[in-house]
Coordinates of C-alpha atoms in Angstrom, one line a residue:
Chain A
X1 CA 2.7 29.2 243.9
X2 CA 0.3 30.5 241.3
X3 CA -2.4 28.3 239.6
X4 CA -4.4 29.7 236.8
X5 CA -7.1 27.3 235.6
X6 CA -9.1 27.6 232.3
X7 CA -9.2 31.4 232.7
X8 CA -11.3 33.2 230.1
X9 CA -12.4 36.8 229.4
X10 CA -14.4 38.4 226.6
X11 CA -14.8 42.2 226.6
X12 CA -18.0 43.9 225.4
X13 CA -19.8 40.5 224.8
X14 CA -22.8 40.7 222.5
X15 CA -21.8 44.0 220.9
X16 CA -20.0 44.8 217.6
X17 CA -16.9 45.6 219.7
X18 CA -16.8 42.1 221.2
X19 CA -13.2 41.1 221.9
X20 CA -12.1 37.7 223.0
X21 CA -9.2 38.8 225.0
X22 CA -8.1 35.9 227.0
X23 CA -8.2 32.1 227.2
X24 CA -8.8 29.6 228.0
X25 CA -5.4 29.9 229.8
X26 CA -4.1 27.3 232.2
X27 CA -0.8 28.1 233.9
X28 CA 1.2 27.0 236.9
X29 CA 4.1 28.9 238.4
X30 CA 6.2 27.2 241.0
X31 CA 7.5 29.0 244.0
X32 CA 10.4 31.2 243.1
X33 CA 9.9 30.8 239.4
X34 CA 10.7 33.9 237.3
X35 CA 8.7 33.8 234.1
X36 CA 9.1 36.2 231.1
X37 CA 6.0 36.8 228.9
X38 CA 6.1 37.8 225.3
X39 CA 3.5 38.3 222.6
X40 CA 2.3 40.9 220.1
X41 CA 0.2 43.9 220.9
X42 CA -3.3 42.7 221.9
X43 CA -2.1 39.2 222.6
X44 CA -3.5 39.3 226.1
X45 CA -0.4 39.8 228.2
X46 CA -1.7 42.8 230.2
X47 CA -5.2 41.2 230.2
X48 CA -3.8 38.2 231.9
X49 CA -2.0 40.4 234.5
X50 CA -5.1 42.4 235.1
X51 CA -7.1 39.3 235.6
X52 CA -4.6 37.9 238.1
X53 CA -4.5 41.3 239.9
X54 CA -8.3 41.5 240.0
X55 CA -8.9 44.6 237.8
X56 CA -11.9 42.7 236.4
X57 CA -13.6 39.3 237.1
X58 CA -13.0 36.6 234.5
X59 CA -15.9 35.0 232.6
X60 CA -14.7 31.6 233.6
X61 CA -11.9 29.9 235.4
X62 CA -10.1 30.1 238.7
X63 CA -7.0 31.8 240.1
X64 CA -5.2 30.3 243.1
X65 CA -2.3 31.9 244.9
X66 CA -0.5 30.1 247.7
X67 CA -3.4 27.6 248.0
X68 CA -5.9 30.5 248.4
X69 CA -8.6 30.9 245.8
X70 CA -8.4 34.6 244.9
X71 CA -10.7 34.5 241.8
X72 CA -13.3 36.7 243.5
X73 CA -11.1 38.6 246.0
X74 CA -11.5 42.4 245.5
X75 CA -8.5 44.1 243.8
X76 CA -7.3 46.0 246.9
X77 CA -7.3 42.8 249.0
X78 CA -5.3 41.0 246.3
X79 CA -2.9 43.9 246.2
X80 CA -1.7 42.9 249.7
X81 CA -0.4 39.7 248.1
X82 CA 0.6 40.9 244.7
X83 CA 3.1 43.6 243.8
X84 CA 2.7 45.3 240.5
X85 CA 4.7 47.6 238.3
X86 CA 3.5 49.3 235.1
X87 CA 5.2 50.8 232.0
X88 CA 4.4 54.3 233.2
X89 CA 6.8 55.2 236.0
X90 CA 4.4 57.9 237.1
X91 CA 1.7 55.3 238.0
X92 CA 3.4 53.7 241.0
X93 CA 4.2 56.6 243.4
X94 CA 2.4 59.6 244.9
X95 CA 4.3 62.7 243.5
X96 CA 3.5 65.3 246.1
X97 CA 4.4 62.9 249.0
X98 CA 8.0 62.5 250.1
X99 CA 10.0 59.3 249.4
X100 CA 9.7 58.5 253.1
X101 CA 5.9 58.9 253.1
X102 CA 5.6 56.7 249.9
X103 CA 7.8 54.0 251.4
X104 CA 6.0 54.2 254.8
X105 CA 2.7 53.7 253.0
X106 CA 4.0 50.8 251.0
X107 CA 5.6 49.2 254.1
X108 CA 2.5 49.6 256.4
X109 CA 0.1 48.5 253.6
X110 CA 1.8 45.3 252.6
X111 CA -0.1 42.1 253.4
X112 CA 2.0 40.6 256.1
X113 CA 2.6 44.0 257.5
X114 CA 5.9 45.6 258.6
X115 CA 7.2 44.8 262.0
X116 CA 9.2 48.1 262.4
X117 CA 6.8 50.3 264.3
X118 CA 9.1 53.2 265.2
X119 CA 9.7 56.0 262.8
X120 CA 13.4 56.2 263.3
X121 CA 13.7 52.4 262.9
X122 CA 11.8 52.6 259.6
X123 CA 13.8 55.5 258.3
X124 CA 17.1 53.6 258.8
X125 CA 15.6 50.6 257.1
X126 CA 14.4 52.6 254.1
X127 CA 17.7 54.4 253.8
X128 CA 19.5 51.0 253.8
X129 CA 17.2 49.7 251.1
X130 CA 17.5 52.9 249.0
X131 CA 21.3 52.7 249.2
X132 CA 21.2 49.3 247.4
X133 CA 19.7 51.0 244.4
X134 CA 22.9 52.9 243.9
X135 CA 21.0 56.0 242.7
X136 CA 22.0 58.2 245.7
X137 CA 18.4 58.4 246.8
X138 CA 19.1 57.4 250.4
X139 CA 19.9 61.0 251.4
X140 CA 16.8 62.4 249.9
X141 CA 14.1 60.7 252.0
X142 CA 12.4 64.1 252.5
X143 CA 12.2 64.9 248.8
X144 CA 8.8 64.8 247.1
X145 CA 8.7 61.9 244.7
X146 CA 7.5 64.2 241.9
X147 CA 11.0 65.7 241.7
X148 CA 12.6 62.4 240.8
X149 CA 13.3 61.2 237.2
X150 CA 11.3 58.5 235.6
X151 CA 14.0 55.9 236.2
X152 CA 14.4 56.9 239.8
X153 CA 10.7 56.7 240.3
X154 CA 10.5 53.3 238.7
X155 CA 13.3 52.0 240.9
X156 CA 11.5 53.4 243.9
X157 CA 8.3 51.7 242.8
X158 CA 10.1 48.4 242.5
X159 CA 11.4 48.9 246.0
X160 CA 7.9 49.8 247.3
X161 CA 6.4 46.7 245.7
X162 CA 8.9 44.4 247.3
X163 CA 9.8 46.2 250.6
X164 CA 7.6 43.5 252.2
X165 CA 8.2 40.6 249.8
X166 CA 4.9 39.9 247.9
X167 CA 3.7 36.3 247.1
X168 CA 3.7 37.3 243.4
X169 CA 5.3 40.1 241.5
X170 CA 3.8 41.2 238.2
X171 CA 6.0 43.4 236.0
X172 CA 4.2 44.9 233.0
X173 CA 6.9 46.2 230.7
X174 CA 8.3 48.1 233.6
X175 CA 11.5 49.2 231.8
X176 CA 9.9 50.1 228.5
X177 CA 9.6 53.8 229.1
X178 CA 13.1 54.2 230.5
X179 CA 16.3 55.2 228.6
X180 CA 18.5 52.1 227.7
X181 CA 21.0 52.7 230.5
X182 CA 18.4 53.2 233.2
X183 CA 16.3 50.3 231.8
X184 CA 19.4 48.0 232.2
X185 CA 19.9 49.2 235.7
X186 CA 16.3 48.7 236.8
X187 CA 16.3 45.3 235.1
X188 CA 19.5 44.3 237.0
X189 CA 17.9 45.5 240.2
X190 CA 14.8 43.5 239.4
X191 CA 16.9 40.3 239.0
X192 CA 18.7 41.0 242.3
X193 CA 15.6 41.6 244.3
X194 CA 13.7 38.6 242.8
X195 CA 16.6 36.3 243.6
X196 CA 17.2 37.7 247.0
X197 CA 13.6 37.3 248.2
X198 CA 13.1 34.1 246.1
X199 CA 10.0 35.9 244.6
X200 CA 7.6 34.3 242.2
X201 CA 7.5 36.7 239.3
X202 CA 6.1 37.3 235.9
X203 CA 7.5 39.9 233.6
X204 CA 6.1 41.2 230.3
X205 CA 8.7 42.4 227.8
X206 CA 8.9 43.2 224.1
X207 CA 12.6 42.6 224.1
X208 CA 13.1 39.0 223.0
X209 CA 16.7 39.0 224.1
X210 CA 15.7 40.2 227.6
X211 CA 12.9 37.6 227.7
X212 CA 15.5 34.8 227.1
X213 CA 18.2 36.1 229.3
X214 CA 16.0 37.0 232.3
X215 CA 14.4 34.5 234.6
X216 CA 13.9 30.8 234.3
X217 CA 11.1 30.3 231.9
X218 CA 9.6 32.1 228.9
X219 CA 5.9 32.1 227.7
X220 CA 4.4 33.4 224.5
X221 CA 0.8 34.5 224.3
X222 CA -1.2 34.8 221.0
X223 CA -4.8 35.7 220.7
X224 CA -5.2 35.2 224.5
X225 CA -3.8 31.7 224.4
X226 CA -0.4 30.4 225.5
X227 CA 1.4 29.2 222.4
X228 CA 4.8 28.6 223.7
X229 CA 6.3 27.5 227.0
X230 CA 10.1 27.4 227.1
X231 CA 12.1 26.2 230.1
X232 CA 15.2 24.3 230.9
X233 CA 17.3 23.0 227.9
X234 CA 14.8 24.0 225.3
X235 CA 15.0 27.5 226.5
X236 CA 18.8 27.4 226.9
X237 CA 19.1 26.3 223.3
X238 CA 16.8 28.9 221.9
X239 CA 18.3 31.8 220.0
X240 CA 16.8 35.2 219.6
X241 CA 16.6 34.7 215.9
X242 CA 14.6 31.5 216.2
X243 CA 12.2 32.9 218.8
X244 CA 11.9 36.1 216.7
X245 CA 10.9 34.0 213.7
X246 CA 8.2 32.3 215.8
X247 CA 7.1 35.7 217.0
X248 CA 6.8 36.9 213.5
X249 CA 4.8 33.9 212.3
X250 CA 2.6 34.4 215.4
X251 CA 2.0 38.0 214.3
X252 CA 1.2 36.8 210.8
X253 CA -1.3 34.5 212.4
X254 CA 0.3 31.5 210.9
X255 CA 0.0 28.2 212.7
X256 CA 2.7 28.0 215.3
X257 CA 4.9 24.9 215.6
X258 CA 5.4 24.1 219.2
X259 CA 8.6 22.6 220.3
X260 CA 8.2 19.3 222.1
X261 CA 5.9 18.8 225.0
X262 CA 6.7 22.1 226.6
X263 CA 3.8 23.6 224.7
X264 CA 0.5 24.3 226.2
Chain B
X1 CA -9.6 99.4 262.7
X2 CA -10.6 99.4 266.3
X3 CA -9.3 96.8 268.7
X4 CA -12.8 95.4 269.1
X5 CA -13.1 94.8 265.3
X6 CA -9.6 93.4 265.2
X7 CA -10.2 90.8 267.9
X8 CA -13.6 90.0 266.5
X9 CA -12.0 89.3 263.1
X10 CA -9.3 87.1 264.7
X11 CA -12.0 85.2 266.6
X12 CA -14.1 84.6 263.5
X13 CA -10.9 83.7 261.6
X14 CA -10.1 81.0 264.1
X15 CA -13.6 79.6 263.6
X16 CA -13.5 79.8 259.8
X17 CA -10.0 78.4 259.9
X18 CA -11.7 75.0 260.6
X19 CA -13.5 75.4 257.3
X20 CA -10.2 76.2 255.6
X21 CA -8.7 73.0 257.2
X22 CA -11.7 71.0 255.9
X23 CA -11.0 72.3 252.3
X24 CA -7.3 71.5 252.8
X25 CA -8.4 67.9 253.3
X26 CA -11.1 67.7 250.6
X27 CA -9.9 70.1 247.9
X28 CA -6.1 69.9 248.3
X29 CA -5.5 66.4 249.7
X30 CA -8.3 64.4 248.2
X31 CA -8.6 66.7 245.1
X32 CA -12.4 66.8 245.4
X33 CA -14.4 70.1 245.1
X34 CA -16.8 69.1 247.9
X35 CA -19.9 71.3 247.9
X36 CA -21.5 69.4 250.8
X37 CA -19.8 72.1 252.9
X38 CA -22.5 74.8 252.4
X39 CA -25.0 72.3 253.8
X40 CA -23.0 70.7 256.6
X41 CA -22.0 74.1 257.9
X42 CA -25.6 75.0 258.6
X43 CA -26.3 71.5 259.8
X44 CA -23.6 71.9 262.5
X45 CA -24.9 75.4 263.3
X46 CA -28.5 74.1 263.6
X47 CA -27.7 71.1 265.7
X48 CA -25.5 73.2 268.0
X49 CA -28.2 76.0 268.3
X50 CA -30.9 73.5 269.2
X51 CA -28.8 71.9 271.9
X52 CA -27.9 75.4 273.3
X53 CA -31.7 76.1 273.5
X54 CA -32.1 72.7 275.2
X55 CA -29.4 73.8 277.7
X56 CA -26.5 71.7 276.5
X57 CA -24.0 74.0 274.7
X58 CA -21.0 71.7 275.1
X59 CA -23.0 68.7 273.8
X60 CA -23.9 71.0 270.9
X61 CA -20.2 71.2 270.0
X62 CA -19.8 67.5 270.1
X63 CA -22.9 66.7 268.0
X64 CA -22.2 69.4 265.4
X65 CA -19.0 67.7 264.0
X66 CA -20.7 64.3 264.1
X67 CA -23.7 65.6 262.1
X68 CA -21.2 67.1 259.6
X69 CA -19.3 63.8 259.3
X70 CA -22.5 62.0 258.5
X71 CA -23.2 64.5 255.7
X72 CA -19.7 63.8 254.4
X73 CA -20.3 60.1 254.5
X74 CA -23.4 60.5 252.4
X75 CA -21.5 62.4 249.7
X76 CA -18.7 59.9 249.8
X77 CA -21.1 56.9 249.3
X78 CA -22.8 58.7 246.4
X79 CA -19.4 59.1 244.8
X80 CA -17.8 55.8 245.4
X81 CA -20.7 53.3 245.6
X82 CA -23.2 55.0 243.3
X83 CA -20.6 56.5 240.9
X84 CA -22.1 60.0 241.0
X85 CA -19.6 62.7 239.8
X86 CA -17.9 64.3 242.8
X87 CA -19.3 67.8 242.3
X88 CA -22.8 66.6 241.7
X89 CA -22.6 64.3 244.7
X90 CA -21.9 67.3 246.9
X91 CA -24.7 69.4 245.3
X92 CA -27.2 66.5 245.9
X93 CA -26.2 66.3 249.6
X94 CA -26.2 70.0 250.0
X95 CA -29.7 70.3 248.5
X96 CA -31.0 67.5 250.7
X97 CA -29.5 69.2 253.7
X98 CA -31.5 72.3 253.2
X99 CA -34.7 70.4 254.1
X100 CA -32.9 68.4 256.8
X101 CA -31.5 71.6 258.3
X102 CA -35.1 73.0 258.5
X103 CA -36.1 69.8 260.3
X104 CA -33.2 70.0 262.7
X105 CA -34.1 73.6 263.5
X106 CA -37.6 72.5 264.3
X107 CA -39.2 73.9 261.1
X108 CA -37.9 77.5 261.9
X109 CA -35.8 79.3 259.4
X110 CA -33.7 81.0 262.1
X111 CA -32.9 80.6 265.8
X112 CA -32.1 83.3 268.3
X113 CA -29.8 82.3 271.1
X114 CA -29.8 85.7 273.0
X115 CA -29.8 85.4 276.8
X116 CA -29.0 81.7 276.7
X117 CA -26.0 79.9 278.1
X118 CA -23.4 79.1 275.4
X119 CA -19.7 78.0 275.6
X120 CA -18.8 81.6 275.0
X121 CA -20.8 83.0 277.9
X122 CA -19.1 80.3 280.0
X123 CA -15.5 81.2 279.0
X124 CA -16.3 85.0 279.2
X125 CA -17.4 84.4 282.8
X126 CA -14.3 82.3 283.5
X127 CA -11.5 84.3 281.7
X128 CA -13.0 87.7 281.0
X129 CA -14.8 89.3 278.1
X130 CA -11.8 90.1 276.0
X131 CA -9.6 87.0 276.1
X132 CA -12.2 84.3 276.9
X133 CA -13.4 83.5 273.4
X134 CA -9.9 84.0 271.9
X135 CA -8.4 81.4 274.3
X136 CA -11.2 78.9 273.7
X137 CA -11.0 79.2 269.9
X138 CA -7.2 79.1 269.8
X139 CA -7.2 76.0 272.0
X140 CA -9.8 74.3 269.7
X141 CA -7.7 75.2 266.6
X142 CA -4.5 73.9 268.1
X143 CA -6.1 70.6 269.2
X144 CA -7.7 70.1 265.8
X145 CA -4.5 71.0 263.8
X146 CA -2.4 68.7 266.0
X147 CA -4.9 65.7 265.7
X148 CA -5.2 66.3 262.0
X149 CA -1.4 66.5 261.5
X150 CA -0.9 63.3 263.5
X151 CA -3.6 61.5 261.6
X152 CA -2.1 62.4 258.2
X153 CA 1.1 60.6 259.2
X154 CA -0.6 57.3 260.0
X155 CA -1.0 54.6 257.5
X156 CA -4.6 55.6 256.9
X157 CA -3.7 59.2 256.7
X158 CA -1.0 58.5 254.1
X159 CA -3.5 56.4 252.2
X160 CA -6.0 59.3 252.1
X161 CA -3.3 61.6 250.8
X162 CA -2.2 59.1 248.1
X163 CA -5.8 58.7 247.0
X164 CA -6.0 62.3 245.9
X165 CA -2.4 62.4 244.7
X166 CA -2.3 59.4 242.4
X167 CA -5.5 57.5 241.9
X168 CA -3.8 55.1 239.5
X169 CA -1.3 54.1 242.1
X170 CA -4.0 53.6 244.7
X171 CA -6.1 51.4 242.5
X172 CA -3.2 49.0 242.0
X173 CA -2.3 49.0 245.7
X174 CA -4.0 47.5 248.8
X175 CA -5.7 50.8 249.6
X176 CA -9.5 50.8 249.1
X177 CA -10.2 54.2 247.6
X178 CA -13.9 54.0 248.6
X179 CA -12.8 53.8 252.2
X180 CA -10.1 56.5 252.1
X181 CA -12.5 58.9 250.2
X182 CA -15.2 58.2 252.9
X183 CA -12.7 58.9 255.7
X184 CA -11.4 62.1 254.1
X185 CA -14.9 63.6 253.4
X186 CA -16.2 62.6 256.8
X187 CA -13.2 64.4 258.5
X188 CA -13.6 67.4 256.3
X189 CA -17.3 67.8 256.9
X190 CA -16.9 67.1 260.6
X191 CA -14.6 70.1 260.7
X192 CA -17.1 72.2 258.8
X193 CA -19.9 71.0 261.2
X194 CA -17.7 72.1 264.2
X195 CA -17.2 75.5 262.6
X196 CA -20.9 75.9 262.1
X197 CA -21.6 74.8 265.7
X198 CA -19.1 77.3 267.0
X199 CA -20.3 80.2 264.8
X200 CA -24.0 79.6 265.9
X201 CA -23.0 80.0 269.6
X202 CA -20.5 82.8 268.8
X203 CA -23.1 84.9 266.9
X204 CA -26.0 83.7 269.1
X205 CA -27.9 83.3 266.0
X206 CA -28.3 80.9 263.1
X207 CA -30.4 80.8 260.0
X208 CA -31.1 78.1 257.4
X209 CA -29.4 80.0 254.6
X210 CA -26.3 80.8 256.7
X211 CA -24.1 78.3 255.1
X212 CA -24.4 79.7 251.5
X213 CA -21.0 80.5 250.1
X214 CA -19.0 78.7 252.9
X215 CA -17.0 76.7 250.3
X216 CA -15.9 79.9 248.5
X217 CA -15.1 81.6 251.8
X218 CA -13.0 78.6 253.0
X219 CA -11.2 78.4 249.7
X220 CA -10.3 82.0 249.9
X221 CA -8.8 81.5 253.3
X222 CA -7.0 78.4 252.2
X223 CA -5.4 80.1 249.2
X224 CA -4.4 83.2 251.2
X225 CA -2.9 80.8 253.8
X226 CA -0.9 79.1 251.1
X227 CA 0.5 82.4 249.9
X228 CA 1.5 83.3 253.5
X229 CA 3.1 80.0 254.8
X230 CA 3.7 78.1 251.6
X231 CA 2.9 74.4 250.8
X232 CA 6.3 72.9 251.7
X233 CA 5.2 70.7 254.6
X234 CA 2.0 69.4 256.2
X235 CA 2.4 71.3 259.5
X236 CA 2.9 74.5 257.5
X237 CA -0.1 73.9 255.4
X238 CA -2.3 73.2 258.5
X239 CA -1.1 76.4 260.2
X240 CA -1.5 78.2 256.9
X241 CA -5.2 77.4 256.7
X242 CA -5.8 79.0 260.1
X243 CA -3.6 82.0 259.4
X244 CA -5.3 82.4 256.0
X245 CA -8.7 82.5 257.5
X246 CA -7.6 85.2 260.0
X247 CA -6.0 87.3 257.3
X248 CA -9.2 86.9 255.2
X249 CA -11.4 88.1 258.0
X250 CA -9.1 91.1 258.5
X251 CA -9.3 91.9 254.8
X252 CA -13.1 91.7 255.0
X253 CA -13.1 94.0 258.1
X254 CA -11.0 96.5 256.1
X255 CA -13.3 96.2 253.1
X256 CA -16.3 96.9 255.4
X257 CA -14.6 99.9 257.0
X258 CA -13.8 101.1 253.4
X259 CA -17.5 101.4 252.8
X260 CA -18.1 98.1 251.1
X261 CA -21.7 97.2 252.2
X262 CA -22.2 93.9 253.9
X263 CA -24.4 92.6 251.1
X264 CA -21.4 92.8 248.8
X265 CA -19.2 90.7 251.0
X266 CA -19.8 87.5 249.1
X267 CA -19.0 89.2 245.9
X268 CA -15.7 90.3 247.3
X269 CA -15.0 86.7 248.5
X270 CA -15.9 85.3 245.1
X271 CA -13.6 87.8 243.4
X272 CA -10.7 87.0 245.8
X273 CA -11.1 83.2 245.1
X274 CA -11.4 83.6 241.4
X275 CA -8.4 85.9 241.2
X276 CA -6.3 83.7 243.5
X277 CA -7.1 80.5 241.6
X278 CA -6.6 82.0 238.2
X279 CA -3.5 83.9 239.1
X280 CA -1.0 81.2 237.8
X281 CA -2.8 80.9 234.5
X282 CA -2.9 84.6 234.0
X283 CA 0.7 85.0 235.0
X284 CA 1.7 82.3 232.4
X285 CA -0.3 84.1 229.6
X286 CA 1.4 87.4 230.4
X287 CA 4.8 85.8 230.4
X288 CA 4.1 84.0 227.1
X289 CA 3.0 87.3 225.5
X290 CA 6.1 89.1 226.7
X291 CA 8.3 86.3 225.4
X292 CA 6.6 86.5 222.0
X293 CA 7.0 90.2 221.8
X294 CA 10.7 89.9 222.7
X295 CA 11.3 87.2 220.1
X296 CA 9.5 89.2 217.4
X297 CA 11.6 92.3 218.3
X298 CA 14.9 90.4 218.2
X299 CA 13.9 88.8 214.9
X300 CA 13.0 92.1 213.4
X301 CA 16.3 93.7 214.6
X302 CA 18.3 91.0 212.9
X303 CA 16.8 91.8 209.4

């Protein structure tokens, strides 16, 4: 379970380039909740993710994951709890290392640690996991990752991030750089893995339709603040057109009308 | 080439192969041009020579890699904790090491180890003049290659490799790049220190400027090795570093017998490295020029 309390961040304070990027943001994700996050460019989506992942320290506020205060935990220590995927499929894997080496590293580095110590045991496990992707990668464990396509690499990164289920999965537009068919496949795979491991997950997307169809809850950020929080019936009744209209008015910096008490 | 020159080249190749292995770790795996090497080579040599003079040649070969590792740690901390650019961090350590090496060598700029007991006099007495050093050095290289190969398969070893391969991935993972850089540079310079320690006892002589150009020499060996064995797998690359160093020594011996004077040897090394590293770029330019000429010809033929 993730608790974000009054989180705030301003970049380059006291300079002409000062940018209030985030907050105050207060947000709670229940165990197993799958949240989609939308908002215009510069709305603070990636900033929120980077703050949770520990890329920088916030100016104010707290972040709690599974009852543990991680606000000041170094980034690499948090990474043992949090799985991350980025838009760029090249960012998540080491190209000159083989698939097996990449998976081994991910498996042995994960927070709770893998229990399969033997190499042969691990190899069989990896092959079984890769087979589920349906990309024919299971026979190519010895292939350097650099030889895979972007979609294959992103699918592999997804597998690496979840091979030992993390407490929180952050997906930052992880299908945006893929062709439509591959994007669909990776998204379906994401859904499957999140459901199977009952993962708590946040996903940034620019596709409003995807945002409404995927997961259980949709948030919208504007100027670093949460302006919309849709779940349950309100979300089920929301159409792409209505949400798009809200999105447009948000981009025009018009005042947003929040539906019911779901707003933050 | 006489048999004596040949076996001498192989022996030196086996020693400098350790430097090539070090550069495989720092330059190829970590993607850092680590110039500490020129200083840590002499550091290992000086420490080893002093312990030989004190009557502990074997201890000298244990202290030499430890001293080298320490130098690597300093360079790594400058890079990761003080944010000094990698090349500059190496230069700073290398410069500091010049003074430190003089201190280690008791303020003398060179040390003679003639008529003292070294590990090589010991193996010569044990196995004979001709094969003793070869057996010892081959054993050292096999052990070092095996240990390094096994290490690079562990979680920590894979993390070191990923650090050089994809820094963005490592930053977003649970690997601490400061730690992996430190481990990698410590291992690399430990190997260099060991090579320095061996060469001091092998040549029964060491001088404070003896490490100059070690980086270039190690790189030349590494690149030659990659041409010979390829870069397809880690065991091949490890073996390639040693093979490359031996081939490089043989080339130098040939150059010497073909009347290249010893003072020009470093120039020859530099040319080999510059040529080998720039070869792909030059090849590409030549191919592009050919393609252009062909296209122009075909275009002209059609009109």
